[in-house]
Short mmCIF file of N, CA, C and O in Angstrom, two decimals:
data_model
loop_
_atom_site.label_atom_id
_atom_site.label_comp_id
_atom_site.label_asym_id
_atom_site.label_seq_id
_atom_site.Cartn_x
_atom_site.Cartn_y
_atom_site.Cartn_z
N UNK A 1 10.83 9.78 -4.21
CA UNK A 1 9.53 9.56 -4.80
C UNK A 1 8.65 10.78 -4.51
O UNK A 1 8.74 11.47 -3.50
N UNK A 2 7.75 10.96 -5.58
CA UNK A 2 6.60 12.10 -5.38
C UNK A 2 5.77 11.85 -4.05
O UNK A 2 4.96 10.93 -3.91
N UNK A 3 6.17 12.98 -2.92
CA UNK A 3 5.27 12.86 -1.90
C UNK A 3 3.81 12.75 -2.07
O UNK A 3 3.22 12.17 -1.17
N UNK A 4 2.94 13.33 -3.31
CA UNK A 4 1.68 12.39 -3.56
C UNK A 4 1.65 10.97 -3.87
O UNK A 4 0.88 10.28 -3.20
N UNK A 5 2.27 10.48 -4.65
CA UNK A 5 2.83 8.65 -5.02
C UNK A 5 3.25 8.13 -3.62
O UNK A 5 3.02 6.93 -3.47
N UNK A 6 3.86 8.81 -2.46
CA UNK A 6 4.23 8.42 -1.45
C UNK A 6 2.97 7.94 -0.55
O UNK A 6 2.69 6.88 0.01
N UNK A 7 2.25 9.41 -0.67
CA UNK A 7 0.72 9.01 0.19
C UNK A 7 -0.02 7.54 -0.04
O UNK A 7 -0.24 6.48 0.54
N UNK A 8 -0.30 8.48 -1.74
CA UNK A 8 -1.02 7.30 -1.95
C UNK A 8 -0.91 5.77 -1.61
O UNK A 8 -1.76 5.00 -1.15
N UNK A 9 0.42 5.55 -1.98
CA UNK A 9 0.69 4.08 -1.79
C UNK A 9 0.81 3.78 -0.23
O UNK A 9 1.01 2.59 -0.01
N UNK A 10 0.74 4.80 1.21
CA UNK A 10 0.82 4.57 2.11
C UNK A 10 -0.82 4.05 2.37
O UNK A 10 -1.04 2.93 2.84
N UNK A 11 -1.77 4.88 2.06
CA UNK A 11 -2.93 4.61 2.07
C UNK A 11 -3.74 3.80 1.58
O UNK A 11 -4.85 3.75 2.12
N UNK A 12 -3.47 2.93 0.45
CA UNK A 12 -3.72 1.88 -0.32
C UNK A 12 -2.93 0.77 0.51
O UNK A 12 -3.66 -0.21 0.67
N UNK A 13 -1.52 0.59 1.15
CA UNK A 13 -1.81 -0.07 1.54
C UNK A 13 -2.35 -0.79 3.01
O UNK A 13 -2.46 -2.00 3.22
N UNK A 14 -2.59 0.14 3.82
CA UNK A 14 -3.02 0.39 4.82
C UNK A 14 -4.35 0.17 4.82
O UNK A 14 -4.81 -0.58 5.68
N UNK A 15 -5.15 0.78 3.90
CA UNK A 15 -6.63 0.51 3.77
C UNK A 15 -6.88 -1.51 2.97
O UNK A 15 -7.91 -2.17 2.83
N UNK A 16 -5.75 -1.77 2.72
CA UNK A 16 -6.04 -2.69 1.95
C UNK A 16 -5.84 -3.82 3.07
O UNK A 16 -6.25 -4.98 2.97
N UNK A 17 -5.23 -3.34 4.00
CA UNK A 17 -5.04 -4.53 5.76
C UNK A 17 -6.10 -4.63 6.23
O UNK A 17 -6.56 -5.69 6.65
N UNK A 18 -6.90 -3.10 6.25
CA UNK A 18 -8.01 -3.52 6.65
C UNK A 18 -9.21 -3.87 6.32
O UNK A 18 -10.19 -4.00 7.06
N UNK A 19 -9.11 -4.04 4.96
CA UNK A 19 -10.12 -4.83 3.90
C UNK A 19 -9.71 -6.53 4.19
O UNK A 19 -10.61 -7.37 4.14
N UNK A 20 -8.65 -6.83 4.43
CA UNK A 20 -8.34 -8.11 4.24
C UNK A 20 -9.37 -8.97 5.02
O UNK A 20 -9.74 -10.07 4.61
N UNK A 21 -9.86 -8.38 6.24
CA UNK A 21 -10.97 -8.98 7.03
C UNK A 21 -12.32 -8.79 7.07
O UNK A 21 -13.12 -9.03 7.97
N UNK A 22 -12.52 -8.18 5.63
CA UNK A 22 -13.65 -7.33 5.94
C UNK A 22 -14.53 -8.33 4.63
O UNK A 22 -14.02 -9.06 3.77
N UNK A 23 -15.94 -8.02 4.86
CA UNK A 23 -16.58 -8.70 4.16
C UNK A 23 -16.54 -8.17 2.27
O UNK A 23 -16.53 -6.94 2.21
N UNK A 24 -16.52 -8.71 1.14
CA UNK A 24 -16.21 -7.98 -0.12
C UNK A 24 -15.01 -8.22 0.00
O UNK A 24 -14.36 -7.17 0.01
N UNK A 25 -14.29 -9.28 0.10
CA UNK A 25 -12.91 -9.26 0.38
C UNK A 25 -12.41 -9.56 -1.43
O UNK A 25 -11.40 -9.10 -1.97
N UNK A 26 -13.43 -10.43 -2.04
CA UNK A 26 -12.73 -11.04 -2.74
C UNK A 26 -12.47 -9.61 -3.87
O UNK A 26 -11.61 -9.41 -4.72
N UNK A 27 -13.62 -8.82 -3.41
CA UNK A 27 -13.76 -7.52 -4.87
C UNK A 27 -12.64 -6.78 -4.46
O UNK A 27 -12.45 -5.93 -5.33
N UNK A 28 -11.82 -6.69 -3.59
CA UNK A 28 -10.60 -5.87 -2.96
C UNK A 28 -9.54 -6.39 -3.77
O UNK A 28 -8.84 -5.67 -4.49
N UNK A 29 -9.38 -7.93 -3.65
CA UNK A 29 -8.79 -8.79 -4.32
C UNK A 29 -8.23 -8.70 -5.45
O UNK A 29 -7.04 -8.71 -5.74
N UNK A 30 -9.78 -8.56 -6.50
CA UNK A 30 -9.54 -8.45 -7.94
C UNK A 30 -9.16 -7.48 -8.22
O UNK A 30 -8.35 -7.27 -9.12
N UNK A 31 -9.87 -6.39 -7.22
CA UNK A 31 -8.62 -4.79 -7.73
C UNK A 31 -7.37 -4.79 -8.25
O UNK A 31 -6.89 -4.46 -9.33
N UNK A 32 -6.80 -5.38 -6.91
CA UNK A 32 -5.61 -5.34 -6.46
C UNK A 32 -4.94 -6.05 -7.99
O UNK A 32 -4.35 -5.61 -8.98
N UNK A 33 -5.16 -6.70 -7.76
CA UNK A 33 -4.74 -8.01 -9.10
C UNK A 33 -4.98 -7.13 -10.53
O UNK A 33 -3.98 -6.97 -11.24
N UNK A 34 -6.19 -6.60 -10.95
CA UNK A 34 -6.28 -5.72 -11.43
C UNK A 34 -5.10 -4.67 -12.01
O UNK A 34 -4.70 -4.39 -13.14
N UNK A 35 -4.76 -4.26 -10.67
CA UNK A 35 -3.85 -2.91 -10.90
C UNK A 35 -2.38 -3.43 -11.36
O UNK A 35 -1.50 -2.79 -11.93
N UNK A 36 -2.38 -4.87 -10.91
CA UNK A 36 -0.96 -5.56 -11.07
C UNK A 36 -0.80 -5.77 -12.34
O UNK A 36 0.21 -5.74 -13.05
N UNK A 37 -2.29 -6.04 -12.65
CA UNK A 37 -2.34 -6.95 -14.66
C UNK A 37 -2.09 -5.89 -15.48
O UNK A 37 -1.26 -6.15 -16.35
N UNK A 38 -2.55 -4.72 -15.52
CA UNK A 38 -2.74 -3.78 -16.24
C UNK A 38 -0.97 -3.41 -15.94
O UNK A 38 -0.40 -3.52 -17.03
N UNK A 39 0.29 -2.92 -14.55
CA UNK A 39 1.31 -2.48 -15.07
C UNK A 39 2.14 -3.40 -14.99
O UNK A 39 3.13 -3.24 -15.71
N UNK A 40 2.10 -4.63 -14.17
CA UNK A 40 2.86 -5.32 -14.31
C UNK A 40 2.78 -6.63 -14.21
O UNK A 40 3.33 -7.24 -13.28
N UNK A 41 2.06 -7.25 -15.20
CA UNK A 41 1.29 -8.12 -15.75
C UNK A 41 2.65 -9.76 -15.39
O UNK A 41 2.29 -10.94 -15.34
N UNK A 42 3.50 -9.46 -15.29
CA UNK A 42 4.62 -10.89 -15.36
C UNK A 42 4.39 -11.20 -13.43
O UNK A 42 4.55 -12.29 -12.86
N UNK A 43 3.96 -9.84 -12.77
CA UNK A 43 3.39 -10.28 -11.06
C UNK A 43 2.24 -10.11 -10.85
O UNK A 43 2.03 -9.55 -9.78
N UNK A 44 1.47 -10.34 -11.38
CA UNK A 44 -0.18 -10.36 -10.86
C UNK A 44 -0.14 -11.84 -10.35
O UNK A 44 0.12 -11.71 -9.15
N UNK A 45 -0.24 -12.89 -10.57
CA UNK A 45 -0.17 -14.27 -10.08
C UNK A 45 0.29 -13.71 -9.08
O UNK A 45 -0.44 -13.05 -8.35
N UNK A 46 1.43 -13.85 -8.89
CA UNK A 46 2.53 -13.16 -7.24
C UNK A 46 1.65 -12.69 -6.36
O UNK A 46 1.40 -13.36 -5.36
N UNK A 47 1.08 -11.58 -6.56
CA UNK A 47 0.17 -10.80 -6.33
C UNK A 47 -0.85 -11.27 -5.70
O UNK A 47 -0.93 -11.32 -4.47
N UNK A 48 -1.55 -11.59 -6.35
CA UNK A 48 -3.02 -13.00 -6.24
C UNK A 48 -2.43 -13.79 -4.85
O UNK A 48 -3.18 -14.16 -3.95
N UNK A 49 -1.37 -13.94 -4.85
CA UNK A 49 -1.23 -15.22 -3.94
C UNK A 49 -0.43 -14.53 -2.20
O UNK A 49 -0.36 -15.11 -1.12
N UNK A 50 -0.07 -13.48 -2.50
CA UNK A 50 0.42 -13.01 -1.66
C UNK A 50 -0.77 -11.55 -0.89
O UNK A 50 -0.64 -10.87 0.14
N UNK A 51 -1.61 -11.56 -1.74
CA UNK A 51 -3.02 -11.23 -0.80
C UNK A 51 -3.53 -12.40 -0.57
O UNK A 51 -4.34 -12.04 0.29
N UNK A 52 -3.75 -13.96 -0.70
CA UNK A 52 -4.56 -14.38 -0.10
C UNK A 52 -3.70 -14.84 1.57
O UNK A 52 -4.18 -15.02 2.69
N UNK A 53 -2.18 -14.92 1.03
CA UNK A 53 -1.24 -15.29 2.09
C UNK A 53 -1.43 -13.92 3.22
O UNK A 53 -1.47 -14.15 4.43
N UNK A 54 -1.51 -12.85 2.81
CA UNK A 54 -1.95 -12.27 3.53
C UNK A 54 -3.49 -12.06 4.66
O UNK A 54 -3.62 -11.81 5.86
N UNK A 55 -4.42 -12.30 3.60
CA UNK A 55 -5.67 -12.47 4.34
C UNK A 55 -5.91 -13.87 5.22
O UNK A 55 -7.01 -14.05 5.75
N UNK A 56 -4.87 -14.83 5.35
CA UNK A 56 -4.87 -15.64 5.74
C UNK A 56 -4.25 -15.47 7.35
O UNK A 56 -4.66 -16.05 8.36
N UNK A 57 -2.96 -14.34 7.21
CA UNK A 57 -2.16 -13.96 8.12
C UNK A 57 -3.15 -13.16 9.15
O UNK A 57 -3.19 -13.59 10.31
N UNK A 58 -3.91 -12.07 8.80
CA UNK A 58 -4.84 -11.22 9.00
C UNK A 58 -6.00 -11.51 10.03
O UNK A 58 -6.26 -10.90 11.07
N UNK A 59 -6.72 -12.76 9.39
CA UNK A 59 -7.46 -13.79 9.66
C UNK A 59 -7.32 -14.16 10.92
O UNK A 59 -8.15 -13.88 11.79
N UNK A 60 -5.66 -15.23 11.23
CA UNK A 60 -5.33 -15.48 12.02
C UNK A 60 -4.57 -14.25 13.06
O UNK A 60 -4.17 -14.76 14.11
N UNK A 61 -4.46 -13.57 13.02
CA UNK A 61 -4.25 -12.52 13.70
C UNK A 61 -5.69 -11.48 14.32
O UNK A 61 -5.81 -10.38 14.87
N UNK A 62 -6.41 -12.34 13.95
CA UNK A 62 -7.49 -11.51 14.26
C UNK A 62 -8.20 -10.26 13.61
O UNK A 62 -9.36 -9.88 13.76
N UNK A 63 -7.38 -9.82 13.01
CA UNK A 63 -7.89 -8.53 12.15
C UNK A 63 -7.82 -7.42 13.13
O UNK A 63 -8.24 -6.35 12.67
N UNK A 64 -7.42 -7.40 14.28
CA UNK A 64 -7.17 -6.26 15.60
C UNK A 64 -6.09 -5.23 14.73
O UNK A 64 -5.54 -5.53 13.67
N UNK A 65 -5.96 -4.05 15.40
CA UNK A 65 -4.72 -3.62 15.62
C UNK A 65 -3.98 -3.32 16.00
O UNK A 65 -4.08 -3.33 17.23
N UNK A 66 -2.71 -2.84 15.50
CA UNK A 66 -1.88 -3.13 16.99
C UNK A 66 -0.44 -1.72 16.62
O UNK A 66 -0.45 -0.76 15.86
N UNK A 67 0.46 -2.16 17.43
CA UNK A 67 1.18 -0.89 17.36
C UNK A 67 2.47 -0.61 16.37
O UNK A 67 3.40 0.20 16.39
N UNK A 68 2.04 -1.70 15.50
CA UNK A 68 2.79 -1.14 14.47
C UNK A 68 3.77 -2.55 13.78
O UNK A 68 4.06 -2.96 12.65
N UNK A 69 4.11 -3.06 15.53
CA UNK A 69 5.36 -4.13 15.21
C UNK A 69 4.34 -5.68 15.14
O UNK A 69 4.90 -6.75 14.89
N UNK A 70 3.07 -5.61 15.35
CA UNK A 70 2.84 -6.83 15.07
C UNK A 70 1.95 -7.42 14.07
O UNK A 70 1.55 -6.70 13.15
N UNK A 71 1.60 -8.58 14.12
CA UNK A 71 1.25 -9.03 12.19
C UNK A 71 0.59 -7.51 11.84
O UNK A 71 1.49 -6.67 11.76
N UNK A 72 -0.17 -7.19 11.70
CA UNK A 72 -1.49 -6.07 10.97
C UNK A 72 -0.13 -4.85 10.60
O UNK A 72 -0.04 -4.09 9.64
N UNK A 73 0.59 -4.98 11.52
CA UNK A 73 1.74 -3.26 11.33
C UNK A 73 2.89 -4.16 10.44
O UNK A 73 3.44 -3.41 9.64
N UNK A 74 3.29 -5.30 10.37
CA UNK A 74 4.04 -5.78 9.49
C UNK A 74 3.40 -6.08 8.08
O UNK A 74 4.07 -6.25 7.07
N UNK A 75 2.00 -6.13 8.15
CA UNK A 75 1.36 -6.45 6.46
C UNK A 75 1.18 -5.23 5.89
O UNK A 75 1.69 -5.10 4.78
N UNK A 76 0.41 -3.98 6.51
CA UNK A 76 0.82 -2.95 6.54
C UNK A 76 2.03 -2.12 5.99
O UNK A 76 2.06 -1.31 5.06
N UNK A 77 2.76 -2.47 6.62
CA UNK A 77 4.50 -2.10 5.95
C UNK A 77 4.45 -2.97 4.32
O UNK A 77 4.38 -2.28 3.31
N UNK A 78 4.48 -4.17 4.23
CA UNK A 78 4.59 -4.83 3.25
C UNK A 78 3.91 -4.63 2.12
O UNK A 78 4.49 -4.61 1.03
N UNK A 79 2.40 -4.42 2.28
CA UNK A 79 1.77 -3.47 1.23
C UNK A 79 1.70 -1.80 0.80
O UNK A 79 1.38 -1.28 -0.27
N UNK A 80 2.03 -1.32 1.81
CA UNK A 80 2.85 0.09 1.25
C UNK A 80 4.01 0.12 0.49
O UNK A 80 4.36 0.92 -0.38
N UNK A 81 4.71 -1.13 1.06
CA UNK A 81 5.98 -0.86 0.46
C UNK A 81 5.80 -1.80 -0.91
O UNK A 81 6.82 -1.62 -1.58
N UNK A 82 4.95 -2.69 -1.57
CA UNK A 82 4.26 -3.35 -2.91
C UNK A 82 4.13 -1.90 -3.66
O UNK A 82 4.90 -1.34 -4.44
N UNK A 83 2.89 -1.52 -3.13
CA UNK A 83 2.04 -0.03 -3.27
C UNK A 83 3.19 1.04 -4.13
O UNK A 83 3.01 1.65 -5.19
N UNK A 84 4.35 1.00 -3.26
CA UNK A 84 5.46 2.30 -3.62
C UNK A 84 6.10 1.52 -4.48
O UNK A 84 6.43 2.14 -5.48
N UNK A 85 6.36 0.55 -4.48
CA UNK A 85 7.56 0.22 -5.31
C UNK A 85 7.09 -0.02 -6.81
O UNK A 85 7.97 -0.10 -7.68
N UNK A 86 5.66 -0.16 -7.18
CA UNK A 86 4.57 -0.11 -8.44
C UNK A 86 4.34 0.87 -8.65
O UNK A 86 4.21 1.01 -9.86
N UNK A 87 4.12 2.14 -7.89
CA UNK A 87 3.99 3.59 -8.22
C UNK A 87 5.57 4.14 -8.55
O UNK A 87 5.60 4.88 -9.54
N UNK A 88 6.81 3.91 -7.94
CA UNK A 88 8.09 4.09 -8.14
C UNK A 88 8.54 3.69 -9.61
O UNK A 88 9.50 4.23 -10.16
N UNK A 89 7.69 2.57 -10.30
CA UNK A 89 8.27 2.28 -11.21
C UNK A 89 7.10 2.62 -12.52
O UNK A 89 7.28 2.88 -13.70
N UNK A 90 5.94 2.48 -11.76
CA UNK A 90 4.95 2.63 -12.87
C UNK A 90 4.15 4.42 -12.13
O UNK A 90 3.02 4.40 -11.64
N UNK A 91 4.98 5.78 -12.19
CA UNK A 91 3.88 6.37 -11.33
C UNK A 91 2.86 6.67 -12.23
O UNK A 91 1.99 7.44 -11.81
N UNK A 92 2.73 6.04 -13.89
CA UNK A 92 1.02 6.51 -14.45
C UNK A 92 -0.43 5.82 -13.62
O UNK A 92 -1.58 6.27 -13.57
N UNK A 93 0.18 4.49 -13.00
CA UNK A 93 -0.81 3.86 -12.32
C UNK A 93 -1.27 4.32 -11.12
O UNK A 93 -1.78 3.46 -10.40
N UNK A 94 -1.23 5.67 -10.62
CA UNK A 94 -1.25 6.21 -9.23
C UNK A 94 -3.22 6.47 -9.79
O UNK A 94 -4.21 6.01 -9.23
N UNK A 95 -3.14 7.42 -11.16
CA UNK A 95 -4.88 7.29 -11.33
C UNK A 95 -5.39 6.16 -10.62
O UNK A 95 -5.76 6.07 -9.44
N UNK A 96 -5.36 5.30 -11.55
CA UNK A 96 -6.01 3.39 -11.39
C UNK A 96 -6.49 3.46 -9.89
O UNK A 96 -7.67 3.46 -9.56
N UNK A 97 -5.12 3.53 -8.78
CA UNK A 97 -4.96 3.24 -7.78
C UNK A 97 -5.68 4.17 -6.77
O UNK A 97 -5.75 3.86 -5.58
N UNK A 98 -6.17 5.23 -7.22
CA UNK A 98 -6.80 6.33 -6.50
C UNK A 98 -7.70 6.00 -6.63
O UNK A 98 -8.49 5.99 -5.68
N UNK A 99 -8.02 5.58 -7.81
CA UNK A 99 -10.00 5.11 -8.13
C UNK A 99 -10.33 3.79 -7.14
O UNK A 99 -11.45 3.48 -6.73
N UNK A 100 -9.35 3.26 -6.91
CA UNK A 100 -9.59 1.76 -6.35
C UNK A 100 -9.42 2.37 -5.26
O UNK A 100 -9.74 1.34 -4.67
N UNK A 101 -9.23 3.08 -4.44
CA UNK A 101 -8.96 3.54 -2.93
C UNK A 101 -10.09 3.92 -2.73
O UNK A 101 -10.73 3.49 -1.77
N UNK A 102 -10.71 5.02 -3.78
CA UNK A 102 -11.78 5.75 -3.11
C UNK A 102 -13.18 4.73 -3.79
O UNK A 102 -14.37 4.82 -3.50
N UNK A 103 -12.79 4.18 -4.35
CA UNK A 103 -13.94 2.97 -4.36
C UNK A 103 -14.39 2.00 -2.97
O UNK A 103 -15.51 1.80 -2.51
N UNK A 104 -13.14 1.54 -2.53
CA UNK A 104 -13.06 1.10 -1.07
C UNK A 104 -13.70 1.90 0.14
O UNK A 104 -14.24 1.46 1.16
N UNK A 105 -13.52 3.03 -0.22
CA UNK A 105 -13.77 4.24 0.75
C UNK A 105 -15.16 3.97 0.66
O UNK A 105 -15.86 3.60 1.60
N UNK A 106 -15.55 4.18 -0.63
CA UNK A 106 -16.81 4.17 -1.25
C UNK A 106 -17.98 2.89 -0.33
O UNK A 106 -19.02 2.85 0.32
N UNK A 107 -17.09 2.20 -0.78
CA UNK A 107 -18.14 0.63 -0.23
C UNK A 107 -17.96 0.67 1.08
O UNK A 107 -18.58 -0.27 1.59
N UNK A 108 -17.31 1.41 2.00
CA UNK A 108 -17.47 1.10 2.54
C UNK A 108 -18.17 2.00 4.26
O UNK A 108 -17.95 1.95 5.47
N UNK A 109 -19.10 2.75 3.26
CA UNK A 109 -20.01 3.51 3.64
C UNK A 109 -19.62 4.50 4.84
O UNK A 109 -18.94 5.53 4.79
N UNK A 110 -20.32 3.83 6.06
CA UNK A 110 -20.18 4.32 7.58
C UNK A 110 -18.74 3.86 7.79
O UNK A 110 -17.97 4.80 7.95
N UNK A 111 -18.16 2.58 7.83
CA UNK A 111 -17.18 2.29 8.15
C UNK A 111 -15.86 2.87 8.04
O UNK A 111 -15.44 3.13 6.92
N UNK A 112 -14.92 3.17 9.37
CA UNK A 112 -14.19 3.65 8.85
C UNK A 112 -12.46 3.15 8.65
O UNK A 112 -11.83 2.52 9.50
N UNK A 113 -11.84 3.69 7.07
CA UNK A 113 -10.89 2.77 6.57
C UNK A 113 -9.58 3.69 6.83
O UNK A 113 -9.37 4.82 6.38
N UNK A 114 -8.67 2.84 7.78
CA UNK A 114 -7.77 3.57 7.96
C UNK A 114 -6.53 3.84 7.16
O UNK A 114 -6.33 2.71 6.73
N UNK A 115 -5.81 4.40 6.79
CA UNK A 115 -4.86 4.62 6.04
C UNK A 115 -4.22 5.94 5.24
O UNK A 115 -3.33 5.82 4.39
N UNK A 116 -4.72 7.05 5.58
CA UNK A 116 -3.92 8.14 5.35
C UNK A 116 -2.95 8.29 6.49
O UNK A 116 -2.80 7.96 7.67
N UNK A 117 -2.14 9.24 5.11
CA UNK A 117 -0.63 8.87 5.71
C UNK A 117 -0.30 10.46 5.31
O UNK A 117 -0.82 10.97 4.32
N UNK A 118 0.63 11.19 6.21
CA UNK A 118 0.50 12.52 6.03
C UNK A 118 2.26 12.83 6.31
O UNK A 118 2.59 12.61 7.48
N UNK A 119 2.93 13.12 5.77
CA UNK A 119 4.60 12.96 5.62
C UNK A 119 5.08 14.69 5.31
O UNK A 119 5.11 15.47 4.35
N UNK A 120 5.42 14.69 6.86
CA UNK A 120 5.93 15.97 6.65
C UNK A 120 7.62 16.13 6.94
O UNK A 120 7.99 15.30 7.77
N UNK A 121 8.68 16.97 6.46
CA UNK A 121 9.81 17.30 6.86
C UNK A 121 10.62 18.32 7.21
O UNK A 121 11.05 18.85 6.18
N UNK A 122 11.06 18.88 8.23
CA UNK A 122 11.53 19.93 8.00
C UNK A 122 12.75 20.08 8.44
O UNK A 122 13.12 19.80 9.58
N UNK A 123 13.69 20.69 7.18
CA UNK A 123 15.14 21.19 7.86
C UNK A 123 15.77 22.30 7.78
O UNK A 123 15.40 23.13 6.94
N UNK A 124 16.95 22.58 8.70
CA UNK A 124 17.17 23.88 8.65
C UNK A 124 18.23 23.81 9.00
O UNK A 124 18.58 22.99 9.85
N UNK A 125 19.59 25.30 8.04
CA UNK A 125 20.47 25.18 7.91
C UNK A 125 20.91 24.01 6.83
O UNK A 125 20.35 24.04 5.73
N UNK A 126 21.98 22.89 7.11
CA UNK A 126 22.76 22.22 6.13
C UNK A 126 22.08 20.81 6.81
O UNK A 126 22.59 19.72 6.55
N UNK A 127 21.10 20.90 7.55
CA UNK A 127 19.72 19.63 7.45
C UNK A 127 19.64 18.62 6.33
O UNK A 127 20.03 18.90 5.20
N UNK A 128 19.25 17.72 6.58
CA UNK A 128 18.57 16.86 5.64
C UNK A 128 17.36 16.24 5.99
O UNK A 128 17.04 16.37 7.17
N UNK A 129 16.76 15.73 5.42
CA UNK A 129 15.32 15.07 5.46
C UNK A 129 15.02 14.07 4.79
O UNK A 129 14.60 14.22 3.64
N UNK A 130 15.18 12.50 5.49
CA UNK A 130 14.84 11.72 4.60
C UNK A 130 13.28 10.91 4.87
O UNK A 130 12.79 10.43 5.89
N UNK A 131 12.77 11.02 3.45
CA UNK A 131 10.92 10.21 4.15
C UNK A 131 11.26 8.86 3.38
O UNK A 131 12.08 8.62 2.49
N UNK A 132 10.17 7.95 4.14
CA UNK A 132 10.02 6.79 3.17
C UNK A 132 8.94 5.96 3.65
O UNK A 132 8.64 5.90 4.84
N UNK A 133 8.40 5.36 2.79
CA UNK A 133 7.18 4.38 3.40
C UNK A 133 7.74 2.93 4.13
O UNK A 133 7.25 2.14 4.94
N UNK A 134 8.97 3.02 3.41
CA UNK A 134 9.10 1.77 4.27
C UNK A 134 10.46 1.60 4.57
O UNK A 134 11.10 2.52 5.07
N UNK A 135 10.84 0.77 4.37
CA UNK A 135 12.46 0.70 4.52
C UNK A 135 13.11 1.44 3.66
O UNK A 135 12.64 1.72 2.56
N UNK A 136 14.59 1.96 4.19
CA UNK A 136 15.23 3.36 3.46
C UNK A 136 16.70 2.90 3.92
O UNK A 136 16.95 2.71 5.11
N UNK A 137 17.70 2.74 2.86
CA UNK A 137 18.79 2.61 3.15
C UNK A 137 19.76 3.70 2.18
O UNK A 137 19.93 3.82 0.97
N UNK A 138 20.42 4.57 3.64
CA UNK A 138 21.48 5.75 2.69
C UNK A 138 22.72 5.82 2.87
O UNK A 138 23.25 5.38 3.89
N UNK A 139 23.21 6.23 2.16
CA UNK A 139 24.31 5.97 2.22
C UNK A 139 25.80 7.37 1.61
O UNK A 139 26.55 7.52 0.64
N UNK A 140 25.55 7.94 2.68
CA UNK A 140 26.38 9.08 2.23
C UNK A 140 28.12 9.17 2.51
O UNK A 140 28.74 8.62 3.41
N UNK A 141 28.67 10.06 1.40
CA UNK A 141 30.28 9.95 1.25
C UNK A 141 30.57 10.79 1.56
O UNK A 141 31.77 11.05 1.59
#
């Protein structure tokens, strides 16, 4: 995947964990749903229901964060990896999705929204380098 499509969707969904607790939740919401209707309109419902299952998770988790492996770093993972796999298949929707990021950014003034994601690799000699936002399974012959 395009290491910009990569970002992005790391940062969308990262910023979108920590909207889940935040007040304006529901306008995060309709984005989201939004971005689903417009490329992939047969999962927006899905969608809809698996942010509120999320903000529910969030909720009860406190909205803290933590180091990666617990609820907030597992919803986290799960919406990056939504995020990539909609930019993987749709990458014209990466615009849409930039506007809705920095809209968030936008609203949300002083506060600050975490979620850049910065993916670097380097190899040398007969090296390889594999990135991924989320789970990555390879398989070489």
């Amino acid at each position: 995947m395009d290491p910009y499509l990569l970002t992005l969707a790391g940062t969308a969904g990262t910023s979108l964990v920590t909207l889940l607790v935040a007040e304006g939740w529901q306008q995060t919401r309709d984005g989201v749903v939004a971005v689903w209707q417009r490329f992939r309109p047969e999962a927006a419902e899905e969608v809809a229901r698996e942010l509120e299952a999320s903000r529910t998770a969030a909720l009860d988790a406190g909205g803290g964060e933590d180091d990666g492996s617990g609820p907030t770093g597992r919803l986290e993972g799960q919406w990056v990896g939504r995020f990539a796999a909609l930019l993987g298949e749709h990458p014209e929707a990466a615009d849409e999705l930039r506007d809705l990021v920095e809209g968030w950014q936008r609203a949300a003034g002083g506060q600050e929204i975490r979620g850049d994601v910065h993916v670097e690799g380097h190899a040398e000699g007969h090296g390889r380098v594999y990135q991924a936002a989320r789970d990555q399974h390879i398989i070489e012959r």
